Coordinates of C-alpha atoms in Angstrom, one line a residue:
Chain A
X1 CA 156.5 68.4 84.6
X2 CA 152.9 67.5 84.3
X3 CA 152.2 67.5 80.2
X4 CA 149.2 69.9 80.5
X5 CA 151.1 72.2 82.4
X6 CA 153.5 72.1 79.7
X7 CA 151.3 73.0 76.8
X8 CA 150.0 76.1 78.7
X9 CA 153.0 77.4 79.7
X10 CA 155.1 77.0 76.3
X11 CA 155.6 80.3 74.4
X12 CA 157.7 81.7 72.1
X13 CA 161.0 83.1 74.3
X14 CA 163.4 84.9 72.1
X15 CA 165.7 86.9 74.9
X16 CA 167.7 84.5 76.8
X17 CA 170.7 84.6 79.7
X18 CA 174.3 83.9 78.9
X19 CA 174.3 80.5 79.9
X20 CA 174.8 77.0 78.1
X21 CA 172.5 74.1 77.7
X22 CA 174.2 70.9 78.6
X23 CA 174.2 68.4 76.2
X24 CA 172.4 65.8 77.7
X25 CA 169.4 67.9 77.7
X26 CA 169.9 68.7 73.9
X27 CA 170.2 64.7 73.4
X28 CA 166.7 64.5 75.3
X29 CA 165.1 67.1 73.2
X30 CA 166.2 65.6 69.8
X31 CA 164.9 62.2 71.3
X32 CA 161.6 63.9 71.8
X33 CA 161.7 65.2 68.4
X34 CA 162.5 61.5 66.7
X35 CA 159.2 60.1 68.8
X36 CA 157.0 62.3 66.6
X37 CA 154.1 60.5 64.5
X38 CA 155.2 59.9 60.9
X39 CA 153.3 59.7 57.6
X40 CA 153.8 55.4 56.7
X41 CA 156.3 55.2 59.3
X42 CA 159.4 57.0 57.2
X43 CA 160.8 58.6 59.9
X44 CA 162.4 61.2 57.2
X45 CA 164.0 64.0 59.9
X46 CA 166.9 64.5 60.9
X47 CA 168.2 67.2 63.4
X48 CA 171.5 69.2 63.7
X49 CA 172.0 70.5 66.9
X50 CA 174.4 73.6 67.2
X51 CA 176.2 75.2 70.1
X52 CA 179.2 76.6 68.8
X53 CA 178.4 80.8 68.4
X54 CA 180.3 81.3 65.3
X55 CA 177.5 79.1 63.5
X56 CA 175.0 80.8 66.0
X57 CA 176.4 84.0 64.2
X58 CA 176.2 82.7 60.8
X59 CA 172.8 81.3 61.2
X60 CA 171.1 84.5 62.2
X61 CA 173.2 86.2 59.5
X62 CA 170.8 83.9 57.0
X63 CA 167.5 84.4 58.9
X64 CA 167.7 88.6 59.7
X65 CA 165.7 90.4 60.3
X66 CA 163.1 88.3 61.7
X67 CA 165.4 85.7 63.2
X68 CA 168.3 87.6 64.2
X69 CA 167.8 86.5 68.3
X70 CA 168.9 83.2 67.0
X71 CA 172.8 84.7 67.2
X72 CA 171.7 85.2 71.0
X73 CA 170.5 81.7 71.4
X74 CA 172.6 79.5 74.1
X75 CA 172.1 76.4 71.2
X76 CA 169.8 75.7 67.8
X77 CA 168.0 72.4 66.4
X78 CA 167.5 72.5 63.0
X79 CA 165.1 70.2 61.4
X80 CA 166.0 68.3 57.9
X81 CA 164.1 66.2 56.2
X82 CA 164.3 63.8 53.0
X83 CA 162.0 65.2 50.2
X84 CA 159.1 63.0 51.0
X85 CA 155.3 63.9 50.2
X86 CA 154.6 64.6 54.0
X87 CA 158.1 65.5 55.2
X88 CA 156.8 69.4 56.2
X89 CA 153.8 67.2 58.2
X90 CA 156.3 64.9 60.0
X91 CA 159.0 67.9 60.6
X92 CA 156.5 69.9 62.0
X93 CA 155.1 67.4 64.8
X94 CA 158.5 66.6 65.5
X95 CA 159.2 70.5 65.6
X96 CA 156.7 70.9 68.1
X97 CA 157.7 67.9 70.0
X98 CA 160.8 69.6 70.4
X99 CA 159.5 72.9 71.5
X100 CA 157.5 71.3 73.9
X101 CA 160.0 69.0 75.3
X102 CA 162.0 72.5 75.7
X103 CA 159.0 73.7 77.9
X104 CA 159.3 71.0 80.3
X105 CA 163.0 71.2 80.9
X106 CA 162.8 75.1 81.6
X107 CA 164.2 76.3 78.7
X108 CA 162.4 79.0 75.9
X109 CA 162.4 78.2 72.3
X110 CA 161.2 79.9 68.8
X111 CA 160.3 78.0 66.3
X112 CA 161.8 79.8 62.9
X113 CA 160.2 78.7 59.6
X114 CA 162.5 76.9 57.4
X115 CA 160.5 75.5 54.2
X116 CA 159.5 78.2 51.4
X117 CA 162.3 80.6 52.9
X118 CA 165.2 81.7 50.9
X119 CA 167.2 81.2 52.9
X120 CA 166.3 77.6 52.7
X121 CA 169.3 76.5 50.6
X122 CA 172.0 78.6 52.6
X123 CA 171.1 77.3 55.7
X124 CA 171.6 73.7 54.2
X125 CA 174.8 74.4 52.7
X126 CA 176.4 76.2 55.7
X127 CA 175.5 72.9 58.0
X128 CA 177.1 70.9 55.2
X129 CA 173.2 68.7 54.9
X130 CA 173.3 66.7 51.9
X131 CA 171.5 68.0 48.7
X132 CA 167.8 67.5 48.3
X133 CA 167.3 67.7 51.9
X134 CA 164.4 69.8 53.0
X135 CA 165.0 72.3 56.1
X136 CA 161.6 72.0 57.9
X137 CA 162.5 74.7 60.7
X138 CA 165.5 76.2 63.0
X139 CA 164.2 75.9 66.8
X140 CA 166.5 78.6 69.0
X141 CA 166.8 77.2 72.2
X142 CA 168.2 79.1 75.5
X143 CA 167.6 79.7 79.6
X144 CA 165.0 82.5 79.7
X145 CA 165.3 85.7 81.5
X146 CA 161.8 85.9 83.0
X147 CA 158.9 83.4 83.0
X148 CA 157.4 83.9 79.6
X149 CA 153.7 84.2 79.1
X150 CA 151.7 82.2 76.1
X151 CA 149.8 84.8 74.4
X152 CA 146.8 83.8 72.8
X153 CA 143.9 85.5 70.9
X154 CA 141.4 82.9 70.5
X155 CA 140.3 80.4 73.5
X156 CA 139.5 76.8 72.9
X157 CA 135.6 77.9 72.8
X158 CA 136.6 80.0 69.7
X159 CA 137.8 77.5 67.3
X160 CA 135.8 74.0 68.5
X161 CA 133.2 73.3 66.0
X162 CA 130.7 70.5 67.2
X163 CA 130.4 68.0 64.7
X164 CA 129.6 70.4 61.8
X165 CA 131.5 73.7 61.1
Chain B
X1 CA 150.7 62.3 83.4
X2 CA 154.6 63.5 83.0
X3 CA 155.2 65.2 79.9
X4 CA 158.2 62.8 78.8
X5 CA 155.9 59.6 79.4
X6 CA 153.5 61.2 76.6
X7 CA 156.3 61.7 74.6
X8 CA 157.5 57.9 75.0
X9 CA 153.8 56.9 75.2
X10 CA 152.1 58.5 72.1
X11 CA 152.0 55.8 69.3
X12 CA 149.3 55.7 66.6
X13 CA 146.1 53.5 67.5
X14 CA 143.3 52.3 64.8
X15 CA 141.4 49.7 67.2
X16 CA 139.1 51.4 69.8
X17 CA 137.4 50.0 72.3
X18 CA 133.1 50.7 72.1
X19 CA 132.8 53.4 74.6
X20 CA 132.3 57.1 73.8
X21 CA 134.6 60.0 74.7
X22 CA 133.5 62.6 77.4
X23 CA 132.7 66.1 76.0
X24 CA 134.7 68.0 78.5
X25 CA 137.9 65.7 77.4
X26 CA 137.3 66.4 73.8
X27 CA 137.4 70.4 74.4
X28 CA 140.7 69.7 76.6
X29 CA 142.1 68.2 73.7
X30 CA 141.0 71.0 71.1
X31 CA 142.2 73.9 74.1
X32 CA 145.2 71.6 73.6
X33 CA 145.3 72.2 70.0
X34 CA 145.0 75.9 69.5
X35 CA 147.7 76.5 72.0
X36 CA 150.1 75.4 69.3
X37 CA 152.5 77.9 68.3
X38 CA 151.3 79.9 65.3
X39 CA 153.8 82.0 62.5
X40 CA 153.1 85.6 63.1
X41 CA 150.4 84.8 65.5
X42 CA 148.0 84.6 63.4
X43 CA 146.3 81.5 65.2
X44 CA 144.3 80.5 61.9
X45 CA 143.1 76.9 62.6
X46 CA 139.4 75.9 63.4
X47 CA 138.6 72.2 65.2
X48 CA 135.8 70.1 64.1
X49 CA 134.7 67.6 66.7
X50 CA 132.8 64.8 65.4
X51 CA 130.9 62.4 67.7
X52 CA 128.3 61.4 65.5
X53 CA 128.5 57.5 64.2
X54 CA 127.2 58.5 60.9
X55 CA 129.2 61.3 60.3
X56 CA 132.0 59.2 61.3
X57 CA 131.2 56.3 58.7
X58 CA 130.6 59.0 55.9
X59 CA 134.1 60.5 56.6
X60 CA 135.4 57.2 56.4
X61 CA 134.1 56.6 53.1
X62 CA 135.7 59.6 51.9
X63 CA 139.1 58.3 53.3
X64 CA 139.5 55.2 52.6
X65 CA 141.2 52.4 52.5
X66 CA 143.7 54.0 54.6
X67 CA 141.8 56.0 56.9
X68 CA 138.5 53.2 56.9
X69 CA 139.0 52.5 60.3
X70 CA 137.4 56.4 61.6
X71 CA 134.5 55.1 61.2
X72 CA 134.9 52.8 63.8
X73 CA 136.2 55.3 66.0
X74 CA 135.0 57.1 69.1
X75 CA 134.9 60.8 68.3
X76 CA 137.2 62.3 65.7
X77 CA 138.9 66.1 65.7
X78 CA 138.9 67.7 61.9
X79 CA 141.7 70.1 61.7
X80 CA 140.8 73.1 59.3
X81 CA 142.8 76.3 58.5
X82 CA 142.6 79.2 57.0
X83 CA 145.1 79.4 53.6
X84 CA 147.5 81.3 55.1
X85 CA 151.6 81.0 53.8
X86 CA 152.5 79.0 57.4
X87 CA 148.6 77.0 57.7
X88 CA 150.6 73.6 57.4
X89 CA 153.3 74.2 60.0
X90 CA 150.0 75.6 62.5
X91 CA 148.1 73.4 62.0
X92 CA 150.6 70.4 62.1
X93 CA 152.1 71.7 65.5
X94 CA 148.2 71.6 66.5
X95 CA 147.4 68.3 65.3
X96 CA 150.3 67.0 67.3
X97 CA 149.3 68.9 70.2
X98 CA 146.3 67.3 70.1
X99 CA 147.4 63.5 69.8
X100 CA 150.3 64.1 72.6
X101 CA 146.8 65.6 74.9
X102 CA 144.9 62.2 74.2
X103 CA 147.8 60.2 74.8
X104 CA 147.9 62.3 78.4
X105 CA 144.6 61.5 78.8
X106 CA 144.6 57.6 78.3
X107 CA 143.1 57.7 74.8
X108 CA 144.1 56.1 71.3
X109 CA 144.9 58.9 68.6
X110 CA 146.0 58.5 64.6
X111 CA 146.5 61.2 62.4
X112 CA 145.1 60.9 58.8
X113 CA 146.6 63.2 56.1
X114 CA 144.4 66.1 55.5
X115 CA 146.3 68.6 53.0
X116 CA 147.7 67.2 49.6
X117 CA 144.9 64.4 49.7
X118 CA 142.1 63.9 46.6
X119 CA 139.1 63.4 49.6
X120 CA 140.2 67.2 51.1
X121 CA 137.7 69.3 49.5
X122 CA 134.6 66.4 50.1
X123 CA 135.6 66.5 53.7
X124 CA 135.0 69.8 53.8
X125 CA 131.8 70.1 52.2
X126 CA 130.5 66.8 54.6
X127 CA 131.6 69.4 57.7
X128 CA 130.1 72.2 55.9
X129 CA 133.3 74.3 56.6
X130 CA 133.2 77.5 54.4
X131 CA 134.8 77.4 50.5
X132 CA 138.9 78.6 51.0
X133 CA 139.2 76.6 53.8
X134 CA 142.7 74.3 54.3
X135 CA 142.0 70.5 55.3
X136 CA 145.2 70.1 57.4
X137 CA 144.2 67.2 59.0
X138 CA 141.8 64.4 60.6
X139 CA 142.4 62.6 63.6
X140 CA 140.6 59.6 64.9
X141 CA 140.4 59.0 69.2
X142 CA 139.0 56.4 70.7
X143 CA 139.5 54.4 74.2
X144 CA 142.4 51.7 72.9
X145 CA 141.9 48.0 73.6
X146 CA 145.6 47.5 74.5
X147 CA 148.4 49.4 75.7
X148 CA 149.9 50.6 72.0
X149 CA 153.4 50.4 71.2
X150 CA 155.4 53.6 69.6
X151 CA 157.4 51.8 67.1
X152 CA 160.3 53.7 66.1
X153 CA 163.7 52.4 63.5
X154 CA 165.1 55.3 64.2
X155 CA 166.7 56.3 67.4
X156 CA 167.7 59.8 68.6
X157 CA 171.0 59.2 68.6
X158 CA 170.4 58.0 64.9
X159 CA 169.2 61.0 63.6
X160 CA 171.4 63.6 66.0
X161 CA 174.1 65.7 64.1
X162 CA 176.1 67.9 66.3
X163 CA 176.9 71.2 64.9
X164 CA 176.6 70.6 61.0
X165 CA 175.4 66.9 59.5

Protein backbone atom coordinates (compact mmCIF):
# COMPACT_ATOMS: atom_id res chain seq x y z
CA UNK A 1 0.00 0.00 0.00
CA UNK A 2 1.16 3.40 -0.97
CA UNK A 3 2.81 4.96 2.56
CA UNK A 4 0.59 8.12 2.53
CA UNK A 5 -2.32 6.21 2.11
CA UNK A 6 -1.30 4.38 5.03
CA UNK A 7 -0.91 7.27 7.46
CA UNK A 8 -4.43 8.53 6.63
CA UNK A 9 -6.19 5.63 6.86
CA UNK A 10 -4.56 4.20 10.24
CA UNK A 11 -6.88 4.53 13.35
CA UNK A 12 -7.35 3.18 16.42
CA UNK A 13 -9.67 -0.29 15.73
CA UNK A 14 -10.66 -1.91 18.98
CA UNK A 15 -13.67 -4.35 17.73
CA UNK A 16 -12.35 -7.05 15.59
CA UNK A 17 -13.73 -10.51 13.76
CA UNK A 18 -12.99 -13.95 14.97
CA UNK A 19 -10.22 -14.68 12.87
CA UNK A 20 -6.40 -15.28 13.30
CA UNK A 21 -3.37 -13.38 12.06
CA UNK A 22 -0.94 -15.59 10.49
CA UNK A 23 2.34 -15.48 11.74
CA UNK A 24 4.16 -14.46 8.97
CA UNK A 25 2.43 -11.17 9.06
CA UNK A 26 3.18 -10.87 12.92
CA UNK A 27 7.00 -11.59 11.89
CA UNK A 28 6.63 -8.59 9.30
CA UNK A 29 5.16 -6.25 11.76
CA UNK A 30 7.83 -6.86 14.58
CA UNK A 31 10.41 -6.43 11.69
CA UNK A 32 8.84 -3.08 11.04
CA UNK A 33 8.97 -2.33 14.61
CA UNK A 34 13.01 -3.26 14.89
CA UNK A 35 13.62 -0.65 11.77
CA UNK A 36 12.60 2.22 14.06
CA UNK A 37 15.23 5.12 14.62
CA UNK A 38 17.18 4.69 17.87
CA UNK A 39 18.73 7.17 20.32
CA UNK A 40 22.97 6.24 19.65
CA UNK A 41 22.08 3.34 17.79
CA UNK A 42 21.04 0.99 21.06
CA UNK A 43 18.47 -0.68 19.59
CA UNK A 44 17.01 -1.37 23.33
CA UNK A 45 13.34 -3.09 22.35
CA UNK A 46 12.27 -5.99 22.32
CA UNK A 47 8.70 -7.34 21.33
CA UNK A 48 6.62 -10.28 22.59
CA UNK A 49 4.16 -11.23 20.33
CA UNK A 50 1.04 -13.17 21.80
CA UNK A 51 -1.61 -15.26 20.15
CA UNK A 52 -2.56 -17.80 22.60
CA UNK A 53 -6.25 -16.35 24.27
CA UNK A 54 -5.58 -17.51 27.75
CA UNK A 55 -2.75 -14.72 27.87
CA UNK A 56 -5.13 -12.49 25.65
CA UNK A 57 -7.45 -13.07 28.75
CA UNK A 58 -4.90 -12.38 31.31
CA UNK A 59 -3.61 -9.34 29.63
CA UNK A 60 -6.87 -7.47 29.49
CA UNK A 61 -7.46 -8.77 33.09
CA UNK A 62 -4.23 -6.25 33.92
CA UNK A 63 -5.27 -3.36 31.63
CA UNK A 64 -9.36 -3.12 32.48
CA UNK A 65 -11.16 -1.04 32.08
CA UNK A 66 -9.65 0.86 29.46
CA UNK A 67 -8.02 -2.03 27.68
CA UNK A 68 -10.28 -4.73 28.23
CA UNK A 69 -10.80 -5.16 23.99
CA UNK A 70 -7.41 -6.51 24.19
CA UNK A 71 -9.00 -10.06 25.48
CA UNK A 72 -10.95 -9.70 22.03
CA UNK A 73 -7.80 -9.11 20.06
CA UNK A 74 -6.94 -11.94 17.34
CA UNK A 75 -2.98 -11.31 18.70
CA UNK A 76 -0.89 -8.52 20.93
CA UNK A 77 2.76 -6.99 20.52
CA UNK A 78 4.14 -5.83 23.51
CA UNK A 79 6.94 -3.51 23.58
CA UNK A 80 10.01 -3.98 26.24
CA UNK A 81 12.72 -2.11 26.52
CA UNK A 82 16.13 -1.97 28.53
CA UNK A 83 16.13 0.91 31.00
CA UNK A 84 17.99 3.36 28.83
CA UNK A 85 17.65 7.25 29.00
CA UNK A 86 15.60 7.26 25.61
CA UNK A 87 14.06 3.80 25.78
CA UNK A 88 10.16 5.43 25.92
CA UNK A 89 11.54 7.64 22.66
CA UNK A 90 12.85 4.55 20.72
CA UNK A 91 9.70 2.23 21.96
CA UNK A 92 7.47 4.70 20.88
CA UNK A 93 8.72 5.14 17.12
CA UNK A 94 9.02 1.57 16.98
CA UNK A 95 5.34 1.37 18.48
CA UNK A 96 4.13 3.44 15.77
CA UNK A 97 6.14 1.65 13.20
CA UNK A 98 4.21 -1.19 14.21
CA UNK A 99 0.81 0.29 14.14
CA UNK A 100 1.50 1.50 10.89
CA UNK A 101 2.88 -1.44 9.41
CA UNK A 102 -0.56 -3.02 10.74
CA UNK A 103 -2.37 -0.38 8.59
CA UNK A 104 -0.86 -1.49 5.48
CA UNK A 105 -1.48 -5.19 5.87
CA UNK A 106 -5.31 -4.57 6.64
CA UNK A 107 -5.33 -5.15 9.98
CA UNK A 108 -6.68 -2.55 13.07
CA UNK A 109 -4.55 -1.94 16.07
CA UNK A 110 -4.65 0.16 19.54
CA UNK A 111 -1.80 1.27 20.90
CA UNK A 112 -2.27 0.72 24.91
CA UNK A 113 0.13 2.80 27.11
CA UNK A 114 2.48 0.69 28.98
CA UNK A 115 5.15 3.12 30.92
CA UNK A 116 3.86 5.04 34.15
CA UNK A 117 0.91 2.35 34.35
CA UNK A 118 0.47 0.10 37.27
CA UNK A 119 0.03 -2.37 35.71
CA UNK A 120 3.48 -1.91 34.33
CA UNK A 121 5.19 -4.56 36.56
CA UNK A 122 2.31 -7.27 36.21
CA UNK A 123 2.32 -7.27 32.66
CA UNK A 124 6.19 -7.95 32.85
CA UNK A 125 5.98 -10.65 35.13
CA UNK A 126 3.03 -12.49 33.51
CA UNK A 127 5.27 -12.59 30.06
CA UNK A 128 8.04 -13.90 32.19
CA UNK A 129 10.41 -10.28 30.75
CA UNK A 130 13.41 -10.16 32.71
CA UNK A 131 13.66 -7.55 35.66
CA UNK A 132 14.42 -3.96 34.96
CA UNK A 133 12.87 -4.12 31.67
CA UNK A 134 10.61 -1.23 30.73
CA UNK A 135 7.11 -2.05 29.07
CA UNK A 136 6.85 0.77 26.56
CA UNK A 137 3.21 -0.18 25.21
CA UNK A 138 0.76 -3.37 24.41
CA UNK A 139 -0.39 -2.94 20.56
CA UNK A 140 -3.78 -5.18 20.16
CA UNK A 141 -3.83 -6.27 16.83
CA UNK A 142 -6.95 -8.00 14.86
CA UNK A 143 -8.98 -8.20 11.28
CA UNK A 144 -11.52 -5.30 11.66
CA UNK A 145 -15.15 -5.49 11.19
CA UNK A 146 -15.73 -2.33 9.10
CA UNK A 147 -13.26 0.12 7.55
CA UNK A 148 -12.32 2.31 10.40
CA UNK A 149 -12.18 6.04 10.10
CA UNK A 150 -9.12 8.32 11.62
CA UNK A 151 -10.67 10.84 13.67
CA UNK A 152 -8.98 13.95 14.03
CA UNK A 153 -9.68 17.32 15.69
CA UNK A 154 -6.95 19.44 14.48
CA UNK A 155 -5.80 19.63 10.63
CA UNK A 156 -2.19 19.96 9.65
CA UNK A 157 -2.99 23.96 9.16
CA UNK A 158 -3.69 23.87 12.98
CA UNK A 159 -0.57 22.86 14.45
CA UNK A 160 2.29 24.08 11.70
CA UNK A 161 4.00 27.00 12.99
CA UNK A 162 6.25 28.70 10.30
CA UNK A 163 9.61 29.19 11.53
CA UNK A 164 8.54 30.88 14.88
CA UNK A 165 5.67 29.66 17.17
CA UNK B 1 6.41 5.00 -2.56
CA UNK B 2 5.24 1.53 -0.82
CA UNK B 3 4.80 1.76 2.73
CA UNK B 4 7.31 -1.28 3.57
CA UNK B 5 10.16 0.36 1.31
CA UNK B 6 9.95 3.49 3.82
CA UNK B 7 10.09 1.23 6.43
CA UNK B 8 13.34 -0.56 5.00
CA UNK B 9 14.38 2.89 3.57
CA UNK B 10 14.20 5.34 6.57
CA UNK B 11 17.83 5.62 7.98
CA UNK B 12 19.08 8.78 9.82
CA UNK B 13 20.92 11.36 7.45
CA UNK B 14 23.29 14.38 8.77
CA UNK B 15 24.81 15.42 5.14
CA UNK B 16 22.33 17.39 2.88
CA UNK B 17 22.76 18.33 -0.30
CA UNK B 18 22.43 22.64 -0.78
CA UNK B 19 19.02 22.87 -2.20
CA UNK B 20 15.90 24.06 -0.17
CA UNK B 21 12.74 22.04 0.60
CA UNK B 22 9.41 22.90 -1.08
CA UNK B 23 6.79 24.44 1.25
CA UNK B 24 3.93 22.32 0.17
CA UNK B 25 6.35 19.13 1.05
CA UNK B 26 7.14 20.47 4.39
CA UNK B 27 3.22 20.82 5.43
CA UNK B 28 2.80 17.10 3.88
CA UNK B 29 5.20 16.09 6.29
CA UNK B 30 3.75 18.04 9.41
CA UNK B 31 -0.12 16.75 8.12
CA UNK B 32 2.01 13.55 8.40
CA UNK B 33 2.80 14.25 11.86
CA UNK B 34 -0.34 15.18 13.59
CA UNK B 35 -2.00 12.19 12.22
CA UNK B 36 -0.08 10.18 14.81
CA UNK B 37 -2.15 8.44 17.20
CA UNK B 38 -2.70 10.50 20.39
CA UNK B 39 -3.71 8.86 24.24
CA UNK B 40 -7.20 10.01 24.90
CA UNK B 41 -7.28 12.04 21.78
CA UNK B 42 -6.07 14.70 23.06
CA UNK B 43 -3.88 15.59 19.89
CA UNK B 44 -1.52 18.00 21.99
CA UNK B 45 1.56 18.51 19.79
CA UNK B 46 2.37 21.85 17.71
CA UNK B 47 5.11 21.72 14.56
CA UNK B 48 7.59 24.39 14.13
CA UNK B 49 8.94 24.56 10.62
CA UNK B 50 12.14 26.23 10.34
CA UNK B 51 13.59 27.28 6.96
CA UNK B 52 15.50 30.15 7.92
CA UNK B 53 19.56 29.63 7.68
CA UNK B 54 20.00 31.72 10.77
CA UNK B 55 17.51 30.32 12.82
CA UNK B 56 18.91 27.06 11.77
CA UNK B 57 22.61 27.93 12.79
CA UNK B 58 21.31 29.45 16.19
CA UNK B 59 19.48 26.14 16.94
CA UNK B 60 22.52 24.42 16.25
CA UNK B 61 24.37 26.29 18.69
CA UNK B 62 22.00 25.31 21.22
CA UNK B 63 22.51 21.64 20.31
CA UNK B 64 25.61 20.87 19.91
CA UNK B 65 28.09 18.90 19.35
CA UNK B 66 25.63 16.32 18.61
CA UNK B 67 23.05 17.93 16.82
CA UNK B 68 25.84 20.76 15.06
CA UNK B 69 25.05 19.51 11.88
CA UNK B 70 21.10 21.31 11.73
CA UNK B 71 22.62 24.07 10.90
CA UNK B 72 23.60 22.84 7.82
CA UNK B 73 20.45 21.52 7.08
CA UNK B 74 17.59 22.31 4.67
CA UNK B 75 14.56 23.12 6.76
CA UNK B 76 14.04 21.57 10.20
CA UNK B 77 10.42 20.46 11.98
CA UNK B 78 10.45 21.42 15.97
CA UNK B 79 8.24 19.13 17.68
CA UNK B 80 6.47 20.86 20.75
CA UNK B 81 3.74 19.55 23.10
CA UNK B 82 1.66 20.47 25.50
CA UNK B 83 2.70 18.73 29.21
CA UNK B 84 0.16 16.32 29.16
CA UNK B 85 0.76 12.59 31.12
CA UNK B 86 1.19 10.76 27.43
CA UNK B 87 3.05 14.19 25.48
CA UNK B 88 6.24 11.78 24.97
CA UNK B 89 4.50 8.77 23.48
CA UNK B 90 2.33 11.65 20.97
CA UNK B 91 4.68 13.33 20.14
CA UNK B 92 7.31 10.44 19.52
CA UNK B 93 4.71 8.48 17.35
CA UNK B 94 4.55 12.09 15.48
CA UNK B 95 8.16 12.65 15.13
CA UNK B 96 8.39 9.22 13.54
CA UNK B 97 5.55 9.86 11.44
CA UNK B 98 7.28 12.58 10.20
CA UNK B 99 10.78 11.10 9.35
CA UNK B 100 8.96 7.79 7.73
CA UNK B 101 6.87 10.89 5.45
CA UNK B 102 10.40 12.45 4.34
CA UNK B 103 11.87 9.25 3.74
CA UNK B 104 8.54 8.75 1.26
CA UNK B 105 9.26 11.75 -0.14
CA UNK B 106 13.06 11.27 -1.18
CA UNK B 107 14.42 13.42 1.66
CA UNK B 108 17.22 12.90 4.48
CA UNK B 109 15.67 13.05 8.15
CA UNK B 110 17.48 12.70 11.87
CA UNK B 111 15.82 13.09 14.95
CA UNK B 112 17.63 15.07 17.70
CA UNK B 113 16.46 14.44 21.36
CA UNK B 114 14.13 17.11 22.42
CA UNK B 115 12.78 16.10 26.08
CA UNK B 116 15.24 15.24 28.91
CA UNK B 117 18.00 17.58 27.13
CA UNK B 118 19.80 20.78 29.05
CA UNK B 119 19.21 23.01 25.53
CA UNK B 120 15.15 22.24 25.82
CA UNK B 121 13.99 25.30 27.44
CA UNK B 122 16.52 27.74 25.13
CA UNK B 123 15.02 26.07 22.17
CA UNK B 124 11.93 27.15 23.16
CA UNK B 125 12.49 30.56 23.88
CA UNK B 126 14.67 30.84 20.22
CA UNK B 127 10.98 29.60 18.71
CA UNK B 128 9.20 31.82 20.94
CA UNK B 129 6.85 28.87 21.89
CA UNK B 130 4.74 29.86 25.05
CA UNK B 131 6.25 28.99 28.86
CA UNK B 132 4.69 25.10 29.79
CA UNK B 133 5.48 24.01 26.66
CA UNK B 134 7.21 20.18 26.11
CA UNK B 135 10.33 20.17 23.72
CA UNK B 136 9.70 16.60 22.40
CA UNK B 137 11.78 16.78 19.62
CA UNK B 138 13.84 18.44 16.60
CA UNK B 139 14.30 17.03 13.39
CA UNK B 140 16.64 18.02 10.72
CA UNK B 141 15.59 17.34 6.57
CA UNK B 142 17.39 18.06 3.92
CA UNK B 143 17.88 16.51 0.13
CA UNK B 144 20.70 13.65 0.99
CA UNK B 145 23.85 13.48 -1.09
CA UNK B 146 23.76 9.62 -1.26
CA UNK B 147 21.36 6.90 -0.88
CA UNK B 148 21.67 6.36 3.22
CA UNK B 149 21.94 3.10 4.70
CA UNK B 150 19.55 1.95 7.73
CA UNK B 151 22.03 0.26 9.78
CA UNK B 152 20.58 -2.08 12.09
CA UNK B 153 22.56 -5.13 14.72
CA UNK B 154 19.53 -6.21 15.54
CA UNK B 155 17.23 -8.22 13.35
CA UNK B 156 13.55 -8.92 13.81
CA UNK B 157 13.97 -12.21 14.40
CA UNK B 158 16.52 -11.13 17.11
CA UNK B 159 14.32 -9.20 19.13
CA UNK B 160 10.93 -11.49 18.47
CA UNK B 161 9.57 -13.42 21.59
CA UNK B 162 6.54 -15.47 20.91
CA UNK B 163 3.98 -15.57 23.53
CA UNK B 164 6.16 -14.56 26.73
CA UNK B 165 10.17 -13.66 26.41
Amino acid sequence: MDFFEVINKRASVREYQDRAIDAGILKTLVDAGSRAPTARGVEPWEFVVITRRQTLKQLAELVSPNGAFIGRAAAAIVVFSRDTKYFLEDGCAATENILLAAAAQGLGGCWIAGDKKPYAGAVGELLRVPAGMKLVSIISLGWPDTDAVQKKNRSGEDVLHWEQF
